[in-house]
Short mmCIF file of C-alpha atoms and ligand atoms in Angstrom, two decimals:
data_model
loop_
_atom_site.label_atom_id
_atom_site.label_comp_id
_atom_site.label_asym_id
_atom_site.label_seq_id
_atom_site.Cartn_x
_atom_site.Cartn_y
_atom_site.Cartn_z
CA MET A 282 -19.62 -17.07 55.01
CA LYS A 283 -15.89 -17.24 56.03
CA LYS A 284 -14.46 -15.43 59.17
CA ALA A 285 -11.66 -12.97 59.77
CA SER A 286 -11.29 -11.01 62.79
CA MET A 287 -9.58 -7.73 63.78
CA ILE A 288 -8.48 -6.04 67.29
CA LEU A 289 -8.28 -2.24 67.76
CA ASP A 290 -7.20 -0.22 70.63
CA LYS A 291 -7.30 3.54 70.88
CA ASP A 292 -3.93 3.64 72.62
CA TYR A 293 -2.41 1.22 70.13
CA GLN A 294 -1.11 3.74 67.67
CA ILE A 295 1.59 3.47 64.80
CA SER A 296 2.11 7.13 63.96
CA ARG A 297 0.24 10.30 62.95
CA ILE A 298 -0.44 10.16 59.07
CA ASP A 299 1.27 12.71 56.91
CA LYS A 300 -1.31 13.74 54.50
CA ARG A 301 1.38 14.15 51.92
CA ILE A 302 1.14 10.28 51.47
CA TYR A 303 -1.99 11.12 49.54
CA GLY A 304 0.02 12.90 46.85
CA SER A 305 0.23 12.77 42.99
CA PHE A 306 2.41 13.41 40.12
CA ILE A 307 2.18 15.39 36.76
CA GLU A 308 5.26 14.91 34.45
CA HIS A 309 5.51 16.74 31.18
CA LEU A 310 4.84 13.33 29.46
CA GLY A 311 2.00 12.19 27.17
CA ARG A 312 -1.26 14.27 27.60
CA ALA A 313 -0.82 14.68 31.39
CA VAL A 314 -0.34 18.68 30.67
CA TYR A 315 -1.20 19.41 27.15
CA GLY A 316 -4.52 17.45 26.67
CA GLY A 317 -5.14 16.89 30.37
CA ILE A 318 -4.79 19.79 32.74
CA TYR A 319 -4.35 22.17 29.87
CA GLU A 320 -6.49 22.57 26.79
CA PRO A 321 -6.98 25.75 25.39
CA GLY A 322 -9.89 26.23 23.29
CA HIS A 323 -11.76 23.40 25.09
CA PRO A 324 -15.48 24.12 26.36
CA GLU A 325 -14.22 23.33 30.03
CA ALA A 326 -11.04 25.66 29.47
CA ASP A 327 -10.81 28.54 31.96
CA GLU A 328 -9.23 32.08 30.86
CA LYS A 329 -5.73 30.49 31.32
CA GLY A 330 -6.59 27.69 29.41
CA PHE A 331 -6.81 24.96 32.38
CA ARG A 332 -9.65 22.54 32.10
CA LYS A 333 -12.38 23.32 34.76
CA ASP A 334 -13.73 19.72 34.81
CA VAL A 335 -10.31 18.21 35.18
CA MET A 336 -9.74 20.61 38.30
CA ALA A 337 -13.01 19.57 39.62
CA ALA A 338 -12.03 15.86 39.46
CA VAL A 339 -8.60 16.68 41.00
CA LYS A 340 -10.32 18.69 43.73
CA LYS A 341 -12.66 15.71 44.60
CA LEU A 342 -9.78 13.33 44.84
CA GLY A 343 -8.20 15.64 47.38
CA VAL A 344 -4.52 15.61 46.53
CA PRO A 345 -1.93 17.60 49.18
CA ILE A 346 1.13 17.57 46.93
CA VAL A 347 1.94 17.13 43.29
CA ARG A 348 5.29 16.14 42.04
CA TYR A 349 6.36 18.12 39.13
CA PRO A 350 7.56 18.26 36.10
CA GLY A 351 8.96 14.76 35.85
CA GLY A 352 9.94 12.15 36.17
CA ASN A 353 12.36 10.85 33.38
CA PHE A 354 11.60 14.15 31.66
CA VAL A 355 13.32 16.16 34.40
CA SER A 356 16.81 14.73 33.69
CA GLY A 357 16.96 16.74 30.42
CA PHE A 358 15.03 19.67 31.54
CA ASN A 359 16.41 23.49 31.76
CA TRP A 360 13.91 25.21 34.23
CA GLU A 361 14.84 28.49 32.69
CA ASP A 362 12.92 27.43 29.30
CA SER A 363 9.80 27.61 31.40
CA ILE A 364 9.60 31.10 32.48
CA GLY A 365 9.10 34.40 30.97
CA PRO A 366 6.87 35.05 27.92
CA VAL A 367 5.19 32.09 26.71
CA GLU A 368 5.85 33.10 23.06
CA GLN A 369 9.82 33.34 23.65
CA ARG A 370 9.94 29.77 25.51
CA PRO A 371 11.78 27.21 23.13
CA LYS A 372 10.75 24.00 21.97
CA ARG A 373 13.06 21.13 23.18
CA LEU A 374 13.37 17.67 22.16
CA ASP A 375 12.34 15.69 24.98
CA LEU A 376 14.67 12.64 24.94
CA ALA A 377 13.25 10.82 27.88
CA TRP A 378 9.72 10.51 26.01
CA PHE A 379 10.99 11.28 22.16
CA THR A 380 8.43 14.29 21.85
CA THR A 381 8.65 17.84 21.63
CA GLU A 382 8.40 20.15 24.54
CA THR A 383 6.79 23.22 23.94
CA ASN A 384 7.16 24.88 27.47
CA GLU A 385 3.59 26.53 27.08
CA VAL A 386 2.91 25.25 30.54
CA GLY A 387 5.88 26.05 33.10
CA LEU A 388 6.70 26.90 36.50
CA HIS A 389 4.33 29.94 37.10
CA GLU A 390 1.30 28.43 35.32
CA PHE A 391 1.89 25.32 37.07
CA ALA A 392 2.36 26.66 40.45
CA GLU A 393 -0.90 28.62 40.16
CA TRP A 394 -2.80 25.37 38.81
CA THR A 395 -1.76 23.40 42.05
CA LYS A 396 -2.70 26.26 44.38
CA LYS A 397 -5.98 26.51 42.65
CA ALA A 398 -6.14 22.62 43.31
CA GLY A 399 -5.52 23.11 46.83
CA SER A 400 -2.16 21.42 46.57
CA ASP A 401 1.53 22.19 47.10
CA LEU A 402 4.08 21.70 44.41
CA MET A 403 6.83 19.24 45.15
CA TYR A 404 9.42 20.40 42.54
CA ALA A 405 11.98 17.88 40.95
CA ILE A 406 15.17 19.36 39.62
CA ASN A 407 17.52 18.28 37.06
CA LEU A 408 20.61 16.36 38.19
CA GLY A 409 20.80 14.35 35.12
CA THR A 410 22.35 16.78 32.39
CA ARG A 411 22.57 19.64 34.84
CA GLY A 412 24.03 20.09 38.49
CA PRO A 413 24.25 21.95 41.64
CA GLU A 414 24.63 25.23 40.26
CA GLN A 415 21.32 25.16 38.31
CA ALA A 416 19.63 23.56 41.31
CA ARG A 417 20.84 26.53 43.37
CA ASP A 418 19.43 28.97 41.09
CA ILE A 419 15.89 27.51 40.48
CA VAL A 420 15.56 27.71 44.34
CA GLU A 421 16.82 31.47 44.59
CA TYR A 422 14.29 31.98 41.58
CA ALA A 423 11.48 30.30 43.40
CA ASN A 424 12.03 31.05 47.11
CA HIS A 425 14.31 34.17 47.55
CA LYS A 426 12.32 37.20 48.28
CA GLY A 427 13.96 39.63 45.88
CA GLY A 428 17.19 41.67 45.54
CA SER A 429 19.06 38.83 43.70
CA LYS A 430 19.58 37.94 39.96
CA PHE A 431 17.00 35.03 39.94
CA SER A 432 14.57 36.25 42.34
CA ASP A 433 14.23 39.62 40.58
CA MET A 434 13.88 37.67 37.30
CA ARG A 435 10.64 36.14 39.04
CA ILE A 436 9.59 39.28 39.78
CA ALA A 437 9.95 40.77 36.45
CA ASN A 438 8.08 37.41 35.19
CA GLY A 439 5.01 38.66 37.38
CA LYS A 440 5.19 36.96 40.60
CA LYS A 441 6.39 39.40 43.34
CA GLU A 442 6.04 36.96 46.34
CA PRO A 443 8.17 33.88 46.28
CA PHE A 444 6.56 30.48 45.14
CA ASP A 445 7.94 28.99 48.80
CA ILE A 446 8.21 25.62 47.48
CA LYS A 447 9.00 23.47 50.33
CA LEU A 448 9.81 20.09 48.99
CA TRP A 449 12.26 19.32 46.30
CA CYS A 450 13.30 16.20 44.65
CA LEU A 451 17.14 15.84 43.98
CA GLY A 452 16.77 14.35 40.27
CA ASN A 453 15.04 11.17 39.32
CA GLU A 454 15.78 7.42 39.23
CA MET A 455 19.42 8.32 38.57
CA ASP A 456 20.40 4.42 39.02
CA GLY A 457 18.50 3.72 35.47
CA PRO A 458 20.49 3.42 32.18
CA TRP A 459 17.23 4.95 30.43
CA GLN A 460 18.18 8.14 32.59
CA MET A 461 19.75 10.96 31.02
CA GLY A 462 22.90 11.49 33.02
CA GLN A 463 22.79 8.07 34.87
CA LYS A 464 25.12 7.84 37.78
CA THR A 465 26.42 5.37 40.25
CA GLY A 466 25.70 5.48 43.93
CA TYR A 467 28.54 7.20 44.41
CA GLU A 468 28.44 9.55 41.79
CA TYR A 469 24.94 10.44 42.78
CA GLY A 470 25.37 10.84 46.32
CA ARG A 471 28.28 13.20 45.80
CA THR A 472 26.16 15.26 43.43
CA ALA A 473 23.37 15.27 45.49
CA ASN A 474 25.01 16.36 48.66
CA GLU A 475 26.82 19.28 46.84
CA ALA A 476 23.36 20.41 45.49
CA ALA A 477 21.52 19.94 48.69
CA LYS A 478 23.85 22.00 50.81
CA ILE A 479 23.87 24.94 48.33
CA MET A 480 19.97 24.52 47.87
CA LYS A 481 19.67 24.74 51.58
CA TRP A 482 21.97 27.65 52.24
CA VAL A 483 19.83 29.50 49.77
CA ASP A 484 16.70 28.35 51.70
CA PRO A 485 17.15 26.63 55.02
CA THR A 486 13.46 25.79 55.34
CA ILE A 487 13.14 23.44 52.31
CA GLU A 488 13.10 19.75 52.34
CA LEU A 489 14.96 17.16 50.08
CA VAL A 490 14.23 13.96 48.59
CA ALA A 491 17.14 11.91 47.23
CA CYS A 492 16.81 9.29 44.56
CA GLY A 493 16.97 5.58 45.70
CA SER A 494 16.56 2.96 43.15
CA SER A 495 14.16 3.07 40.33
CA ASN A 496 12.87 -0.41 41.59
CA THR A 497 13.55 -3.45 43.58
CA GLU A 498 14.57 -5.39 40.54
CA MET A 499 17.53 -3.00 39.82
CA PRO A 500 20.77 -5.08 40.27
CA THR A 501 22.22 -2.26 42.38
CA PHE A 502 19.09 -2.13 44.52
CA GLY A 503 20.10 -1.96 48.22
CA SER A 504 23.87 -1.17 47.29
CA TYR A 505 22.76 1.95 45.42
CA GLU A 506 20.96 3.24 48.53
CA LEU A 507 24.04 2.46 50.92
CA GLU A 508 26.54 4.11 48.79
CA MET A 509 24.46 7.40 47.90
CA LEU A 510 23.47 7.99 51.50
CA ASP A 511 26.76 7.53 52.61
CA GLN A 512 27.63 10.62 50.47
CA CYS A 513 24.72 12.78 51.44
CA TYR A 514 23.16 11.32 54.44
CA GLU A 515 23.37 14.72 56.85
CA ASN A 516 22.22 17.07 53.94
CA ILE A 517 18.87 15.28 52.56
CA ASP A 518 15.81 14.35 54.45
CA TYR A 519 13.96 11.55 52.29
CA VAL A 520 15.10 8.59 50.13
CA SER A 521 12.57 8.11 47.34
CA LEU A 522 11.14 4.80 46.28
CA HIS A 523 9.58 3.79 42.98
CA ARG A 524 7.35 0.73 42.37
CA TYR A 525 5.02 -0.06 39.59
CA TYR A 526 3.17 -3.69 39.32
CA GLY A 527 1.32 -5.32 36.25
CA ASN A 528 -0.68 -8.40 35.78
CA PRO A 529 0.63 -9.69 32.28
CA THR A 530 -0.48 -13.29 32.96
CA GLY A 531 -3.94 -12.54 34.25
CA ASP A 532 -2.90 -14.12 37.74
CA THR A 533 -5.29 -12.27 39.82
CA PRO A 534 -4.61 -13.79 43.35
CA GLY A 535 -0.90 -13.30 42.64
CA PHE A 536 -1.35 -9.89 41.33
CA LEU A 537 -3.47 -8.87 44.31
CA ALA A 538 -0.51 -10.08 46.45
CA ARG A 539 1.86 -7.22 44.96
CA SER A 540 1.34 -5.14 47.79
CA MET A 541 3.30 -7.53 49.96
CA ASP A 542 6.65 -6.70 47.77
CA MET A 543 5.59 -3.05 48.52
CA ASP A 544 5.69 -3.61 51.93
CA ASP A 545 9.06 -5.49 52.02
CA PHE A 546 10.64 -2.69 49.98
CA ILE A 547 9.56 -0.07 52.50
CA HIS A 548 11.35 -2.19 55.29
CA THR A 549 14.37 -2.72 53.38
CA VAL A 550 14.87 0.85 52.37
CA ALA A 551 14.25 2.16 56.18
CA SER A 552 16.59 -0.41 57.13
CA ILE A 553 19.19 0.81 54.77
CA CYS A 554 18.76 4.28 56.09
CA ASP A 555 19.01 3.26 59.61
CA ALA A 556 22.25 1.25 58.97
CA ILE A 557 23.96 4.43 57.59
CA LYS A 558 22.65 6.32 60.48
CA GLY A 559 24.37 3.74 62.68
CA LYS A 560 27.37 3.85 60.73
CA LYS A 561 27.48 7.82 60.94
CA HIS A 562 26.56 7.65 64.57
CA SER A 563 23.83 10.13 63.46
CA LYS A 564 20.99 11.47 65.50
CA LYS A 565 18.97 12.13 62.39
CA GLN A 566 16.38 9.80 60.98
CA ILE A 567 15.75 9.55 57.16
CA ASN A 568 12.29 9.02 56.34
CA LEU A 569 10.85 7.62 52.94
CA SER A 570 9.21 9.14 50.04
CA PHE A 571 7.38 6.81 47.90
CA ASP A 572 7.05 9.39 45.11
CA GLU A 573 6.04 6.92 42.42
CA TRP A 574 3.40 4.00 42.87
CA ASN A 575 1.10 2.38 40.76
CA VAL A 576 -0.31 -0.50 38.23
CA TRP A 577 1.56 0.49 35.22
CA TYR A 578 1.32 -2.22 32.11
CA HIS A 579 -1.48 -2.11 29.90
CA SER A 580 -0.15 0.62 27.67
CA ASN A 581 3.11 -0.99 27.05
CA GLU A 582 2.83 -2.44 23.61
CA GLN A 583 0.61 0.39 22.46
CA ASP A 584 3.50 2.79 23.23
CA GLN A 585 5.60 0.97 21.27
CA ASP A 586 3.54 1.34 18.22
CA ILE A 587 2.83 4.91 18.94
CA TRP A 588 6.79 5.71 18.41
CA LYS A 589 6.98 3.63 15.64
CA GLN A 590 4.49 5.76 13.90
CA ASP A 591 4.82 9.22 15.47
CA LYS A 592 8.12 10.25 17.35
CA TRP A 593 8.73 13.94 18.29
CA ASN A 594 5.21 15.04 18.25
CA ARG A 595 3.73 17.07 21.01
CA ALA A 596 1.55 15.29 23.75
CA LEU A 597 1.72 11.82 22.17
CA PRO A 598 -1.03 9.66 23.98
CA LEU A 599 1.65 7.75 25.90
CA LEU A 600 1.35 5.76 29.06
CA GLU A 601 -2.63 5.76 28.68
CA ASP A 602 -3.56 2.59 30.72
CA ILE A 603 -7.08 1.90 30.93
CA TYR A 604 -7.55 0.54 34.55
CA ASN A 605 -9.95 -2.38 35.46
CA PHE A 606 -11.62 -3.59 38.56
CA GLU A 607 -8.68 -5.58 39.77
CA ASP A 608 -6.04 -2.69 39.26
CA ALA A 609 -8.48 -0.83 41.89
CA LEU A 610 -8.09 -3.44 44.35
CA LEU A 611 -4.39 -3.66 44.21
CA VAL A 612 -4.20 0.00 44.35
CA GLY A 613 -6.29 0.00 47.57
CA SER A 614 -4.27 -2.45 49.02
CA MET A 615 -0.91 -0.45 48.29
CA LEU A 616 -2.57 2.58 49.82
CA MET A 617 -3.17 0.56 52.76
CA THR A 618 0.70 -0.38 52.77
CA LEU A 619 1.30 2.88 52.88
CA ILE A 620 -1.01 3.88 55.74
CA ARG A 621 0.39 1.13 57.77
CA ASN A 622 3.92 2.44 57.22
CA ALA A 623 3.09 5.91 58.46
CA ASP A 624 5.91 6.00 60.80
CA ARG A 625 8.39 5.83 57.93
CA VAL A 626 6.60 6.94 54.70
CA LYS A 627 5.72 10.69 54.82
CA ILE A 628 5.42 11.41 51.35
CA ALA A 629 3.92 9.39 48.31
CA CYS A 630 2.78 10.17 44.91
CA LEU A 631 0.27 8.16 42.87
CA ALA A 632 1.92 8.13 39.46
CA GLN A 633 0.39 9.96 37.71
CA LEU A 634 -3.07 12.16 37.93
CA VAL A 635 -3.97 12.74 34.51
CA ASN A 636 -4.31 10.61 31.44
CA VAL A 637 -0.78 9.16 32.08
CA ILE A 638 -1.02 5.92 34.10
CA ALA A 639 -3.67 8.12 36.00
CA PRO A 640 -7.10 7.87 38.05
CA ILE A 641 -8.58 10.78 35.80
CA MET A 642 -8.95 10.46 31.89
CA THR A 643 -9.77 13.00 29.48
CA ARG A 644 -10.52 13.22 25.62
CA ASN A 645 -9.28 16.01 23.47
CA GLY A 646 -12.13 18.23 23.08
CA GLY A 647 -14.35 15.78 25.06
CA GLY A 648 -15.05 14.53 28.39
CA CYS A 649 -13.32 13.59 31.47
CA TRP A 650 -13.92 10.69 33.55
CA ALA A 651 -12.60 8.73 36.78
CA GLN A 652 -10.99 5.55 36.39
CA THR A 653 -11.51 2.58 38.45
CA THR A 654 -8.51 3.46 40.58
CA TYR A 655 -9.75 6.84 41.41
CA TYR A 656 -12.32 5.51 44.06
CA PRO A 657 -9.76 4.05 46.20
CA PHE A 658 -7.64 6.83 46.21
CA MET A 659 -10.29 9.11 46.83
CA HIS A 660 -11.54 7.32 49.72
CA ALA A 661 -8.20 6.80 51.65
CA SER A 662 -7.40 10.53 50.95
CA ARG A 663 -10.80 11.67 52.46
CA TYR A 664 -10.93 9.57 55.15
CA GLY A 665 -7.46 8.09 55.80
CA ARG A 666 -6.41 11.09 57.67
CA GLY A 667 -5.48 11.10 61.53
CA THR A 668 -3.37 8.33 63.35
CA VAL A 669 -2.74 4.64 61.90
CA LEU A 670 -3.72 2.29 64.61
CA GLN A 671 -1.70 -1.01 65.04
CA ALA A 672 -4.44 -3.62 64.08
CA LEU A 673 -4.04 -7.15 65.27
CA VAL A 674 -5.77 -8.98 62.29
CA ASN A 675 -6.60 -12.58 62.02
CA SER A 676 -7.61 -13.83 58.35
CA PRO A 677 -7.08 -16.98 56.40
CA VAL A 678 -4.18 -17.05 54.15
CA TYR A 679 -3.40 -18.35 50.53
CA ASP A 680 0.05 -19.12 48.61
CA CYS A 681 0.86 -17.87 45.05
CA ALA A 682 3.65 -17.93 42.89
CA ASP A 683 5.87 -15.25 44.62
CA TYR A 684 4.40 -14.99 48.06
CA GLU A 685 3.20 -17.43 50.90
CA LYS A 686 0.81 -16.80 53.46
CA VAL A 687 -0.96 -13.73 51.80
CA PRO A 688 -4.11 -12.70 53.96
CA TYR A 689 -7.43 -12.93 52.23
CA ILE A 690 -8.47 -10.06 54.36
CA ASP A 691 -5.97 -6.98 53.80
CA THR A 692 -7.14 -4.02 56.43
CA ALA A 693 -5.61 -0.76 57.71
CA ALA A 694 -7.48 1.18 60.54
CA VAL A 695 -7.33 5.00 61.16
CA LEU A 696 -8.34 6.99 64.05
CA ASN A 697 -9.77 10.03 62.66
CA ASP A 698 -9.21 13.51 64.23
CA ASP A 699 -12.90 13.89 64.99
CA GLY A 700 -12.94 10.53 67.28
CA GLY A 701 -14.26 8.40 64.46
CA VAL A 702 -12.72 5.10 63.21
CA THR A 703 -12.12 4.24 59.37
CA VAL A 704 -11.47 0.67 58.47
CA PHE A 705 -10.31 0.07 55.04
CA CYS A 706 -10.20 -3.53 53.68
CA VAL A 707 -9.79 -5.48 50.61
CA ASN A 708 -11.16 -8.87 50.38
CA ARG A 709 -8.63 -10.72 48.08
CA ASP A 710 -10.91 -13.74 48.08
CA MET A 711 -12.33 -14.45 44.74
CA GLN A 712 -15.07 -16.62 45.66
CA GLU A 713 -15.98 -16.00 49.44
CA ASP A 714 -17.81 -13.38 51.41
CA TYR A 715 -16.34 -12.64 55.03
CA ASN A 716 -17.69 -11.47 58.28
CA LEU A 717 -14.97 -9.44 59.57
CA SER A 718 -15.39 -9.15 63.55
CA ILE A 719 -13.81 -6.12 64.89
CA ASP A 720 -13.05 -5.70 68.66
CA MET A 721 -12.96 -1.97 69.05
CA ARG A 722 -14.32 -1.94 73.03
CA SER A 723 -11.65 0.90 74.05
CA PHE A 724 -13.20 3.30 71.95
CA GLY A 725 -16.43 3.49 73.83
CA ASN A 726 -19.66 3.78 72.03
CA LEU A 727 -19.08 4.04 68.14
CA LYS A 728 -21.94 3.57 65.50
CA ILE A 729 -21.39 2.37 61.77
CA GLU A 730 -21.79 5.68 59.98
CA GLU A 731 -21.15 4.13 56.34
CA HIS A 732 -20.08 1.39 54.54
CA ILE A 733 -18.75 1.95 51.19
CA LEU A 734 -18.32 -0.90 48.78
CA LEU A 735 -16.38 -1.05 45.22
CA HIS A 736 -17.15 -4.19 43.59
CA HIS A 737 -17.74 -5.43 40.05
CA ASP A 738 -18.46 -9.41 39.12
CA ASN A 739 -15.79 -9.01 36.17
CA VAL A 740 -12.33 -8.39 37.41
CA LYS A 741 -11.56 -6.79 33.92
CA ALA A 742 -14.39 -4.49 34.06
CA VAL A 743 -13.39 -0.79 33.11
CA ASN A 744 -14.86 2.68 33.23
CA SER A 745 -14.88 4.84 29.98
CA GLU A 746 -16.32 8.17 28.73
CA THR A 747 -19.47 6.60 27.50
CA GLU A 748 -19.86 4.04 30.78
CA PRO A 749 -17.97 6.29 33.60
CA ASP A 750 -20.00 4.61 36.38
CA ASN A 751 -19.53 1.06 35.28
CA VAL A 752 -16.90 0.51 38.19
CA ALA A 753 -18.02 2.98 41.08
CA PRO A 754 -18.61 2.75 44.73
CA ARG A 755 -21.94 2.10 46.32
CA PRO A 756 -23.31 1.49 49.70
CA GLY A 757 -22.06 -1.85 51.08
CA PRO A 758 -23.89 -4.41 53.36
CA GLY A 759 -22.62 -2.89 56.30
CA GLY A 760 -23.15 -5.14 59.71
CA GLU A 761 -23.98 -4.28 63.29
CA ILE A 762 -22.21 -3.33 66.43
CA SER A 763 -22.82 -3.63 70.08
CA ASP A 764 -20.70 -3.23 73.21
CA GLY A 765 -17.66 -2.14 71.00
CA LYS A 766 -17.97 -5.59 68.90
CA ALA A 767 -18.85 -4.90 65.12
CA ASP A 768 -19.39 -7.71 62.37
CA ILE A 769 -19.13 -6.41 59.08
CA HIS A 770 -20.07 -8.25 55.66
CA ILE A 771 -17.39 -8.02 53.22
CA PRO A 772 -18.50 -9.35 49.85
CA ALA A 773 -15.89 -11.22 47.73
CA LEU A 774 -13.13 -9.55 45.97
CA SER A 775 -13.86 -5.94 46.91
CA TRP A 776 -12.65 -2.56 48.28
CA ASN A 777 -14.31 -1.60 51.54
CA VAL A 778 -14.39 1.74 53.56
CA ILE A 779 -16.22 1.08 56.95
CA ARG A 780 -16.86 4.36 58.69
CA PHE A 781 -17.32 4.46 62.50
CA SER A 782 -18.44 7.67 64.19
CA ARG A 783 -19.29 8.86 67.86
O1 AHR B 181 5.59 7.68 35.76
C1 AHR B 181 6.28 7.28 34.61
C2 AHR B 181 7.73 7.28 34.49
O2 AHR B 181 8.12 6.19 35.63
C3 AHR B 181 8.69 8.25 35.18
O3 AHR B 181 8.95 9.26 34.34
C4 AHR B 181 9.98 7.48 35.65
O4 AHR B 181 10.46 8.13 36.79
C5 AHR B 181 9.49 6.14 36.02
O5 AHR B 181 10.45 5.23 35.23
#
């Protein structure tokens, strides 16, 4: 067995973890809404048409915020289409995903769903085909108590109390040529600033996320952030980051190292925010909202075929990636990257939640099951609450195509509010088990409460409706602890949660 070590100290803390880093995302895209969370006539549908089996899976996952209604979709969306009597709502062509949006589920229905799920709504406004005026109107509709045109419209639509939506996205991926209403950094920064000002004049308690680059490979990455922040720094609160990874060549060690790119991305954007802070002599710190992250590549070809055969239909089965075991390991490492950067990343959304590049899958008229990626997310959301610790880790390393010195043992440690400690760990080594020795003497007497393990001998193993537990967590081999020194057995190629309690 190979060896790695870790030193934890109760006083060596990075930051409180904002629970919103365990957020997710539902876009009006594919079968996320129609056939995902909402399927009237399904045996599991409640009186409003929402699937109870999906709701149970969402609740078990533990998602404190849900970003909605897009994504690319939002850049052509008129929020007024989604309110009022359902039968009077218009059907619209959705030019983001070449489908027809029926607006059967809108703001009121989705807000009620998120509340039942125990989540808060993170609402995205359209700064693509629309602008500050409509942004102002929707804040008035959602958050003003009454006595004005839009707040009275909400009340007439059956919702007396305001929705009180606290977190708003100022558009989506506005740098991308695929976006309706693409803008340069300067153009977007100006629009976002004017929208932000008047949205906050309507409700000063709201927080706003401005769009950064769509990903690090955009030619304007970096300059886009600089230009747009120069225009809107004082009126926004967070900058968004988006990143998806794939493994089209089947290079597992290289794929598992991609979380290092995510870490670099976070540090780069935080530095850009601080550079503008310096330039403006500002006292304000802009934090980060990593509001789209995941593995995404399995469904790319399939989607092209769907569009060839079937443009403009409602709820096309788009972006239905079937996740395998190695995807779950990278998702685990991405979650640990977010946790370790909790001093700057205050919001993050696994994109997405149901059917569309999602941890939860459904069949129309059929079952609901958890993909492989469901489990690391559920564990992190459940046990990764509290304060992230500055761990000193010593692990053997490897080189791969894009990165040097990739640690085989990737970890994050959290001091939970009950005084327990949770260590998350991915072993990226395809062959070797490790003994992870953890020095945690400053915590006093801790015992090993539980070791949860996710492993499969086949990196390409998946779950399905008929084999939902093919890749599922089970008890790990654990280890020993005495005098504050733990020795934990970490199997080759695995996701681990080691929970220490008092
Ligand atoms: O999550 C799927 C899509 O990915 C979103 O609509 C868009 O913002 C991103 O490009």
